[in-house]
PDB file of C-alpha atoms in Angstrom:
ATOM      1  CA  MET L   1    -130.063  58.469   3.504  1.00 68.00           C
ATOM      2  CA  ALA L   2    -133.251  57.297   5.139  1.00 76.00           C
ATOM      3  CA  ASN L   3    -133.537  55.216   8.261  1.00 88.00           C
ATOM      4  CA  THR L   4    -132.967  51.611   7.276  1.00 91.00           C
ATOM      5  CA  LEU L   5    -131.992  48.102   8.264  1.00 94.00           C
ATOM      6  CA  TYR L   6    -128.652  46.664   7.282  1.00 96.00           C
ATOM      7  CA  ASP L   7    -128.952  44.067   4.530  1.00 95.00           C
ATOM      8  CA  ASN L   8    -127.439  41.434   6.775  1.00 96.00           C
ATOM      9  CA  ALA L   9    -130.080  42.169   9.387  1.00 96.00           C
ATOM     10  CA  ARG L  10    -132.812  41.574   6.820  1.00 94.00           C
ATOM     11  CA  GLU L  11    -131.273  38.188   6.103  1.00 94.00           C
ATOM     12  CA  LEU L  12    -130.975  37.370   9.785  1.00 96.00           C
ATOM     13  CA  PHE L  13    -134.593  38.298  10.437  1.00 94.00           C
ATOM     14  CA  ALA L  14    -135.662  36.250   7.396  1.00 91.00           C
ATOM     15  CA  THR L  15    -133.730  33.195   8.543  1.00 93.00           C
ATOM     16  CA  ALA L  16    -134.811  33.472  12.168  1.00 92.00           C
ATOM     17  CA  LYS L  17    -131.300  34.183  13.420  1.00 94.00           C
ATOM     18  CA  VAL L  18    -132.375  37.370  15.117  1.00 96.00           C
ATOM     19  CA  ASN L  19    -135.115  37.387  17.708  1.00 97.00           C
ATOM     20  CA  TRP L  20    -136.169  40.884  18.635  1.00 97.00           C
ATOM     21  CA  THR L  21    -137.824  39.949  21.892  1.00 96.00           C
ATOM     22  CA  SER L  22    -135.220  37.542  23.296  1.00 96.00           C
ATOM     23  CA  ASP L  23    -131.827  38.654  21.943  1.00 97.00           C
ATOM     24  CA  THR L  24    -129.798  41.492  23.411  1.00 98.00           C
ATOM     25  CA  PHE L  25    -129.807  44.721  21.426  1.00 98.00           C
ATOM     26  CA  LYS L  26    -127.736  47.785  22.155  1.00 98.00           C
ATOM     27  CA  VAL L  27    -127.480  51.279  20.781  1.00 98.00           C
ATOM     28  CA  TYR L  28    -124.639  53.661  19.985  1.00 98.00           C
ATOM     29  CA  LEU L  29    -124.773  57.316  19.044  1.00 98.00           C
ATOM     30  CA  ILE L  30    -122.634  57.727  15.952  1.00 97.00           C
ATOM     31  CA  ASP L  31    -120.458  60.451  14.477  1.00 97.00           C
ATOM     32  CA  SER L  32    -120.856  59.920  10.752  1.00 96.00           C
ATOM     33  CA  GLY L  33    -117.663  61.884  10.199  1.00 95.00           C
ATOM     34  CA  ASN L  34    -115.826  58.837  11.454  1.00 96.00           C
ATOM     35  CA  TYR L  35    -118.090  56.173  10.009  1.00 96.00           C
ATOM     36  CA  THR L  36    -119.401  56.024   6.457  1.00 95.00           C
ATOM     37  CA  VAL L  37    -122.290  53.646   6.589  1.00 95.00           C
ATOM     38  CA  ASN L  38    -122.630  50.925   3.981  1.00 95.00           C
ATOM     39  CA  THR L  39    -125.706  48.883   4.757  1.00 94.00           C
ATOM     40  CA  SER L  40    -124.877  46.394   1.994  1.00 94.00           C
ATOM     41  CA  THR L  41    -121.393  45.423   3.058  1.00 96.00           C
ATOM     42  CA  HIS L  42    -121.154  46.195   6.760  1.00 97.00           C
ATOM     43  CA  LEU L  43    -122.099  43.195   8.818  1.00 97.00           C
ATOM     44  CA  TYR L  44    -120.872  43.460  12.386  1.00 97.00           C
ATOM     45  CA  LEU L  45    -120.104  46.044  15.035  1.00 98.00           C
ATOM     46  CA  SER L  46    -116.412  45.596  14.243  1.00 97.00           C
ATOM     47  CA  ASP L  47    -117.141  47.351  10.923  1.00 97.00           C
ATOM     48  CA  VAL L  48    -117.899  50.546  12.842  1.00 97.00           C
ATOM     49  CA  SER L  49    -114.803  52.423  13.951  1.00 96.00           C
ATOM     50  CA  THR L  50    -114.574  53.021  17.671  1.00 97.00           C
ATOM     51  CA  SER L  51    -113.871  56.697  17.033  1.00 96.00           C
ATOM     52  CA  ALA L  52    -117.358  57.009  15.542  1.00 97.00           C
ATOM     53  CA  ARG L  53    -119.036  55.690  18.676  1.00 98.00           C
ATOM     54  CA  ILE L  54    -119.659  58.842  20.659  1.00 97.00           C
ATOM     55  CA  ALA L  55    -121.917  57.392  23.329  1.00 97.00           C
ATOM     56  CA  GLY L  56    -123.074  53.970  24.372  1.00 95.00           C
ATOM     57  CA  PRO L  57    -123.696  51.211  24.234  1.00 98.00           C
ATOM     58  CA  VAL L  58    -127.030  51.391  25.968  1.00 98.00           C
ATOM     59  CA  ALA L  59    -129.098  48.218  26.050  1.00 98.00           C
ATOM     60  CA  LEU L  60    -132.667  48.199  24.846  1.00 98.00           C
ATOM     61  CA  SER L  61    -135.249  46.926  27.287  1.00 97.00           C
ATOM     62  CA  SER L  62    -138.944  46.067  27.236  1.00 97.00           C
ATOM     63  CA  LEU L  63    -138.627  44.627  23.751  1.00 97.00           C
ATOM     64  CA  THR L  64    -141.860  43.858  21.926  1.00 97.00           C
ATOM     65  CA  ALA L  65    -142.682  42.895  18.345  1.00 95.00           C
ATOM     66  CA  SER L  66    -146.448  43.069  18.109  1.00 93.00           C
ATOM     67  CA  ALA L  67    -147.602  42.888  14.477  1.00 89.00           C
ATOM     68  CA  GLY L  68    -143.967  43.014  13.426  1.00 92.00           C
ATOM     69  CA  ALA L  69    -143.446  46.460  14.906  1.00 92.00           C
ATOM     70  CA  CYS L  70    -140.211  46.243  16.870  1.00 96.00           C
ATOM     71  CA  ASP L  71    -140.328  48.434  19.928  1.00 96.00           C
ATOM     72  CA  ALA L  72    -138.424  49.114  23.112  1.00 97.00           C
ATOM     73  CA  ALA L  73    -138.390  51.511  25.997  1.00 97.00           C
ATOM     74  CA  ASP L  74    -136.911  54.941  25.390  1.00 96.00           C
ATOM     75  CA  ILE L  75    -133.242  55.132  26.322  1.00 97.00           C
ATOM     76  CA  THR L  76    -130.942  57.647  27.976  1.00 97.00           C
ATOM     77  CA  PHE L  77    -127.259  58.163  27.286  1.00 97.00           C
ATOM     78  CA  SER L  78    -125.761  59.684  30.405  1.00 96.00           C
ATOM     79  CA  SER L  79    -123.461  62.713  30.447  1.00 96.00           C
ATOM     80  CA  VAL L  80    -122.552  62.674  26.765  1.00 96.00           C
ATOM     81  CA  SER L  81    -119.650  64.694  25.434  1.00 95.00           C
ATOM     82  CA  GLY L  82    -117.622  64.556  22.246  1.00 94.00           C
ATOM     83  CA  THR L  83    -118.066  65.439  18.609  1.00 95.00           C
ATOM     84  CA  SER L  84    -121.372  65.909  16.865  1.00 95.00           C
ATOM     85  CA  ILE L  85    -123.711  62.975  16.487  1.00 97.00           C
ATOM     86  CA  GLU L  86    -125.495  62.328  13.218  1.00 96.00           C
ATOM     87  CA  ALA L  87    -126.931  58.849  13.625  1.00 97.00           C
ATOM     88  CA  ILE L  88    -128.215  56.147  15.928  1.00 97.00           C
ATOM     89  CA  LEU L  89    -126.993  52.590  15.501  1.00 98.00           C
ATOM     90  CA  ILE L  90    -128.786  49.492  16.756  1.00 98.00           C
ATOM     91  CA  TYR L  91    -126.990  46.183  16.857  1.00 98.00           C
ATOM     92  CA  LYS L  92    -127.439  42.740  18.324  1.00 98.00           C
ATOM     93  CA  ASP L  93    -124.902  42.172  21.063  1.00 98.00           C
ATOM     94  CA  THR L  94    -123.307  38.727  21.157  1.00 97.00           C
ATOM     95  CA  GLY L  95    -120.529  39.813  23.486  1.00 96.00           C
ATOM     96  CA  THR L  96    -118.016  39.844  20.635  1.00 97.00           C
ATOM     97  CA  GLU L  97    -117.817  42.769  18.248  1.00 97.00           C
ATOM     98  CA  SER L  98    -116.868  40.656  15.247  1.00 97.00           C
ATOM     99  CA  THR L  99    -120.020  38.555  15.622  1.00 97.00           C
ATOM    100  CA  SER L 100    -122.469  41.258  16.756  1.00 97.00           C
ATOM    101  CA  PRO L 101    -124.692  41.968  13.742  1.00 98.00           C
ATOM    102  CA  LEU L 102    -125.567  45.511  12.789  1.00 98.00           C
ATOM    103  CA  ILE L 103    -129.332  45.910  12.728  1.00 97.00           C
ATOM    104  CA  ALA L 104    -130.485  49.436  11.991  1.00 97.00           C
ATOM    105  CA  TYR L 105    -128.980  52.780  11.053  1.00 96.00           C
ATOM    106  CA  ILE L 106    -131.077  55.823  11.874  1.00 95.00           C
ATOM    107  CA  ASP L 107    -129.908  59.179  10.607  1.00 92.00           C
ATOM    108  CA  THR L 108    -133.250  60.899  10.281  1.00 89.00           C
ATOM    109  CA  ALA L 109    -134.682  61.968  13.609  1.00 91.00           C
ATOM    110  CA  THR L 110    -135.883  65.109  15.237  1.00 90.00           C
ATOM    111  CA  GLY L 111    -132.872  66.658  16.917  1.00 90.00           C
ATOM    112  CA  LEU L 112    -130.199  65.243  14.606  1.00 91.00           C
ATOM    113  CA  PRO L 113    -127.476  66.251  14.186  1.00 93.00           C
ATOM    114  CA  ILE L 114    -126.804  66.971  17.814  1.00 93.00           C
ATOM    115  CA  THR L 115    -123.755  68.371  19.545  1.00 94.00           C
ATOM    116  CA  PRO L 116    -123.403  66.857  23.017  1.00 95.00           C
ATOM    117  CA  ASN L 117    -123.277  69.353  25.859  1.00 92.00           C
ATOM    118  CA  GLY L 118    -122.198  67.034  28.651  1.00 94.00           C
ATOM    119  CA  GLY L 119    -125.749  66.337  29.745  1.00 94.00           C
ATOM    120  CA  ASP L 120    -127.894  63.313  29.069  1.00 96.00           C
ATOM    121  CA  ILE L 121    -129.269  62.509  25.639  1.00 96.00           C
ATOM    122  CA  ILE L 122    -132.701  60.952  25.643  1.00 95.00           C
ATOM    123  CA  VAL L 123    -133.795  58.932  22.608  1.00 95.00           C
ATOM    124  CA  THR L 124    -137.542  58.654  22.227  1.00 93.00           C
ATOM    125  CA  TRP L 125    -138.811  55.940  19.899  1.00 95.00           C
ATOM    126  CA  ASP L 126    -141.939  56.383  17.840  1.00 91.00           C
ATOM    127  CA  SER L 127    -145.065  55.214  19.649  1.00 86.00           C
ATOM    128  CA  GLY L 128    -147.072  55.066  16.407  1.00 84.00           C
ATOM    129  CA  THR L 129    -147.667  52.196  14.018  1.00 82.00           C
ATOM    130  CA  ASN L 130    -144.079  51.456  13.072  1.00 86.00           C
ATOM    131  CA  LYS L 131    -142.532  51.782  16.559  1.00 92.00           C
ATOM    132  CA  ILE L 132    -138.737  51.720  15.997  1.00 95.00           C
ATOM    133  CA  PHE L 133    -139.149  49.804  12.754  1.00 93.00           C
ATOM    134  CA  ARG L 134    -141.784  47.536  11.350  1.00 90.00           C
ATOM    135  CA  LEU L 135    -141.020  44.278   9.572  1.00 88.00           C
TER     136      LEU L 135
ATOM    137  CA  MET R   1    -120.319  72.545  41.458  1.00 62.00           C
ATOM    138  CA  ALA R   2    -121.715  73.337  38.016  1.00 70.00           C
ATOM    139  CA  ASP R   3    -125.227  72.183  37.259  1.00 81.00           C
ATOM    140  CA  LYS R   4    -125.589  69.358  34.815  1.00 84.00           C
ATOM    141  CA  PRO R   5    -126.987  70.645  31.506  1.00 88.00           C
ATOM    142  CA  ALA R   6    -130.582  69.927  30.675  1.00 88.00           C
ATOM    143  CA  PRO R   7    -131.088  66.676  28.752  1.00 90.00           C
ATOM    144  CA  GLN R   8    -130.960  66.835  24.984  1.00 91.00           C
ATOM    145  CA  ARG R   9    -133.575  64.896  23.078  1.00 90.00           C
ATOM    146  CA  LEU R  10    -133.781  62.883  19.882  1.00 91.00           C
ATOM    147  CA  GLY R  11    -137.156  61.838  18.489  1.00 88.00           C
ATOM    148  CA  VAL R  12    -136.970  58.842  16.177  1.00 90.00           C
ATOM    149  CA  PRO R  13    -139.793  58.359  13.668  1.00 87.00           C
ATOM    150  CA  GLY R  14    -140.463  54.670  13.093  1.00 86.00           C
ATOM    151  CA  PHE R  15    -139.928  53.214   9.648  1.00 84.00           C
ATOM    152  CA  ARG R  16    -141.012  50.211   7.625  1.00 82.00           C
ATOM    153  CA  ALA R  17    -138.079  47.844   7.396  1.00 79.00           C
ATOM    154  CA  PHE R  18    -139.170  45.968   4.294  1.00 70.00           C
ATOM    155  CA  GLY R  19    -141.312  48.534   2.544  1.00 55.00           C
ATOM    156  CA  ALA R  20    -140.409  50.067  -0.788  1.00 40.00           C
ATOM    157  CA  MET R  21    -138.863  53.467  -0.187  1.00 40.00           C
ATOM    158  CA  GLY R  22    -140.281  56.344  -2.186  1.00 34.00           C
ATOM    159  CA  GLY R  23    -141.811  55.783  -5.590  1.00 33.00           C
ATOM    160  CA  ALA R  24    -145.106  56.803  -7.009  1.00 37.00           C
ATOM    161  CA  LEU R  25    -148.205  56.603  -4.923  1.00 40.00           C
ATOM    162  CA  LYS R  26    -150.867  54.114  -5.896  1.00 44.00           C
ATOM    163  CA  GLU R  27    -154.307  55.361  -6.768  1.00 45.00           C
ATOM    164  CA  GLU R  28    -155.754  54.369  -3.425  1.00 51.00           C
ATOM    165  CA  GLU R  29    -152.918  56.146  -1.647  1.00 49.00           C
ATOM    166  CA  TRP R  30    -153.697  59.335  -3.529  1.00 45.00           C
ATOM    167  CA  SER R  31    -157.320  58.874  -2.590  1.00 50.00           C
ATOM    168  CA  GLN R  32    -156.377  58.514   1.045  1.00 54.00           C
ATOM    169  CA  LYS R  33    -154.140  61.541   0.796  1.00 48.00           C
ATOM    170  CA  ALA R  34    -156.868  63.571  -0.810  1.00 46.00           C
ATOM    171  CA  GLU R  35    -159.252  62.403   1.870  1.00 52.00           C
ATOM    172  CA  ASP R  36    -156.852  63.601   4.541  1.00 51.00           C
ATOM    173  CA  TRP R  37    -156.468  66.939   2.797  1.00 45.00           C
ATOM    174  CA  MET R  38    -160.165  67.463   2.540  1.00 46.00           C
ATOM    175  CA  ARG R  39    -160.950  66.813   6.152  1.00 49.00           C
ATOM    176  CA  PRO R  40    -163.012  69.758   7.343  1.00 47.00           C
ATOM    177  CA  ALA R  41    -160.988  70.138  10.490  1.00 67.00           C
ATOM    178  CA  ILE R  42    -157.421  69.101  11.124  1.00 79.00           C
ATOM    179  CA  ASP R  43    -156.663  67.857  14.588  1.00 84.00           C
ATOM    180  CA  TRP R  44    -153.563  69.953  15.024  1.00 87.00           C
ATOM    181  CA  GLU R  45    -153.120  68.961  18.647  1.00 87.00           C
ATOM    182  CA  ALA R  46    -152.964  65.285  17.678  1.00 88.00           C
ATOM    183  CA  LEU R  47    -150.727  66.068  14.726  1.00 90.00           C
ATOM    184  CA  ALA R  48    -148.172  67.831  16.907  1.00 91.00           C
ATOM    185  CA  LYS R  49    -147.713  64.613  18.883  1.00 90.00           C
ATOM    186  CA  LEU R  50    -146.752  62.534  15.827  1.00 91.00           C
ATOM    187  CA  PRO R  51    -143.013  61.924  15.374  1.00 91.00           C
ATOM    188  CA  PRO R  52    -143.225  62.254  11.556  1.00 92.00           C
ATOM    189  CA  PHE R  53    -144.842  65.659  11.954  1.00 93.00           C
ATOM    190  CA  GLN R  54    -142.241  66.677  14.525  1.00 91.00           C
ATOM    191  CA  LEU R  55    -139.525  65.594  12.092  1.00 91.00           C
ATOM    192  CA  PHE R  56    -141.196  67.611   9.329  1.00 93.00           C
ATOM    193  CA  ILE R  57    -141.115  70.663  11.577  1.00 92.00           C
ATOM    194  CA  TRP R  58    -137.500  69.978  12.541  1.00 89.00           C
ATOM    195  CA  GLN R  59    -136.420  69.746   8.917  1.00 89.00           C
ATOM    196  CA  ARG R  60    -138.116  73.082   8.151  1.00 88.00           C
ATOM    197  CA  GLN R  61    -136.551  74.815  11.103  1.00 86.00           C
ATOM    198  CA  ARG R  62    -134.251  73.335  13.669  1.00 84.00           C
ATOM    199  CA  GLY R  63    -135.048  74.023  17.269  1.00 80.00           C
ATOM    200  CA  PRO R  64    -133.069  73.957  20.479  1.00 81.00           C
ATOM    201  CA  GLN R  65    -131.587  70.550  21.185  1.00 79.00           C
ATOM    202  CA  ASP R  66    -133.080  70.377  24.639  1.00 81.00           C
ATOM    203  CA  ALA R  67    -136.521  71.082  23.237  1.00 80.00           C
ATOM    204  CA  ASP R  68    -139.646  69.268  24.226  1.00 85.00           C
ATOM    205  CA  TRP R  69    -140.466  68.184  20.654  1.00 85.00           C
ATOM    206  CA  HIS R  70    -144.176  68.130  21.214  1.00 87.00           C
ATOM    207  CA  GLN R  71    -144.277  71.614  22.661  1.00 88.00           C
ATOM    208  CA  TRP R  72    -141.838  72.957  20.106  1.00 88.00           C
ATOM    209  CA  ALA R  73    -143.788  71.405  17.219  1.00 90.00           C
ATOM    210  CA  ARG R  74    -146.954  73.040  18.568  1.00 89.00           C
ATOM    211  CA  GLU R  75    -145.318  76.437  18.712  1.00 89.00           C
ATOM    212  CA  ARG R  76    -143.799  76.198  15.240  1.00 90.00           C
ATOM    213  CA  MET R  77    -147.049  74.799  13.884  1.00 89.00           C
ATOM    214  CA  VAL R  78    -148.987  77.805  15.105  1.00 88.00           C
ATOM    215  CA  ALA R  79    -146.451  80.157  13.534  1.00 88.00           C
ATOM    216  CA  GLU R  80    -146.465  78.278  10.227  1.00 89.00           C
ATOM    217  CA  VAL R  81    -150.245  78.139  10.074  1.00 86.00           C
ATOM    218  CA  GLN R  82    -150.439  81.863  10.708  1.00 84.00           C
ATOM    219  CA  GLN R  83    -147.911  82.490   7.960  1.00 86.00           C
ATOM    220  CA  MET R  84    -149.049  79.997   5.303  1.00 86.00           C
ATOM    221  CA  GLY R  85    -152.619  79.293   6.148  1.00 84.00           C
ATOM    222  CA  GLU R  86    -153.975  76.070   7.555  1.00 85.00           C
ATOM    223  CA  GLN R  87    -154.614  74.226   4.314  1.00 83.00           C
ATOM    224  CA  ALA R  88    -151.355  75.175   2.594  1.00 88.00           C
ATOM    225  CA  PHE R  89    -149.297  74.163   5.611  1.00 91.00           C
ATOM    226  CA  PHE R  90    -151.089  70.860   5.969  1.00 91.00           C
ATOM    227  CA  GLU R  91    -150.650  70.148   2.262  1.00 89.00           C
ATOM    228  CA  ALA R  92    -146.937  70.886   2.567  1.00 92.00           C
ATOM    229  CA  TYR R  93    -146.763  68.342   5.366  1.00 94.00           C
ATOM    230  CA  CYS R  94    -148.707  65.783   3.316  1.00 92.00           C
ATOM    231  CA  GLU R  95    -146.378  66.269   0.349  1.00 91.00           C
ATOM    232  CA  TRP R  96    -143.333  65.826   2.578  1.00 92.00           C
ATOM    233  CA  HIS R  97    -144.854  62.770   4.248  1.00 92.00           C
ATOM    234  CA  ALA R  98    -145.518  61.102   0.889  1.00 89.00           C
ATOM    235  CA  ALA R  99    -142.148  62.048  -0.591  1.00 89.00           C
ATOM    236  CA  SER R 100    -140.257  60.660   2.388  1.00 87.00           C
ATOM    237  CA  GLY R 101    -141.477  57.170   1.516  1.00 84.00           C
ATOM    238  CA  GLN R 102    -141.034  56.068   5.101  1.00 83.00           C
ATOM    239  CA  TRP R 103    -144.645  55.723   6.146  1.00 84.00           C
ATOM    240  CA  LEU R 104    -146.301  54.247   3.084  1.00 82.00           C
ATOM    241  CA  ARG R 105    -148.894  52.380   5.122  1.00 82.00           C
ATOM    242  CA  GLU R 106    -149.841  55.351   7.238  1.00 85.00           C
ATOM    243  CA  THR R 107    -151.753  58.472   6.431  1.00 87.00           C
ATOM    244  CA  PRO R 108    -150.156  61.800   7.306  1.00 90.00           C
ATOM    245  CA  LEU R 109    -152.428  61.773  10.342  1.00 88.00           C
ATOM    246  CA  GLY R 110    -150.799  58.587  11.577  1.00 86.00           C
ATOM    247  CA  LYS R 111    -153.616  56.205  10.810  1.00 83.00           C
ATOM    248  CA  LEU R 112    -153.134  52.851   9.100  1.00 81.00           C
ATOM    249  CA  LYS R 113    -154.281  52.780   5.486  1.00 77.00           C
ATOM    250  CA  GLY R 114    -156.824  50.270   4.309  1.00 66.00           C
TER     251      GLY R 114
END
């Protein structure tokens, strides 16, 4: 599977219910062995089993959306251990899992899959045209 | 006390959220691709800094998970160029870039099309 937005996120962006620069977005590192992504039917963080969430959440900061390219500062997951990680999940945090929309599922990145070694995991977003993703 | 392991790194290539994924290239995209291929000199140093190129390298041969992706891509790039030749290696990257369907508005060299 390629990196993609969840269908519900597309709808939320299209209906102005998600604001990249003012809402709170957080990131989990995901073990796909415990979460089979379905970008059509999965809507909220509660659709992602807790056993699949290996590290996080880490909040995104310095959010920008110039020319529709959604960007943020690189993030660090501290002292990560656990099973192998195959994906990165971005969601909008409302404070309640059952209302926190899933935004993006990224399973294609340099370094994936990764087996945590107890040290930090640094996620570097693309600094090119698309940034994290481009609308 | 044991030292903390060196950080591991993930490099995420950006993607177009609403773009068509994959599919045939339009004529102008082929033209752009051909133009990229026919450049007299490839800026390999600049290429090694591009996340799509680093991902291409990673998918050909996985490196250490604490790698500096830029440095590692440079090293692998040199080895691949020596093995395949400059043009053949660059064409392989261009083919992969087009087939991925994730950067339809960018050339393999990271420039916006049109």
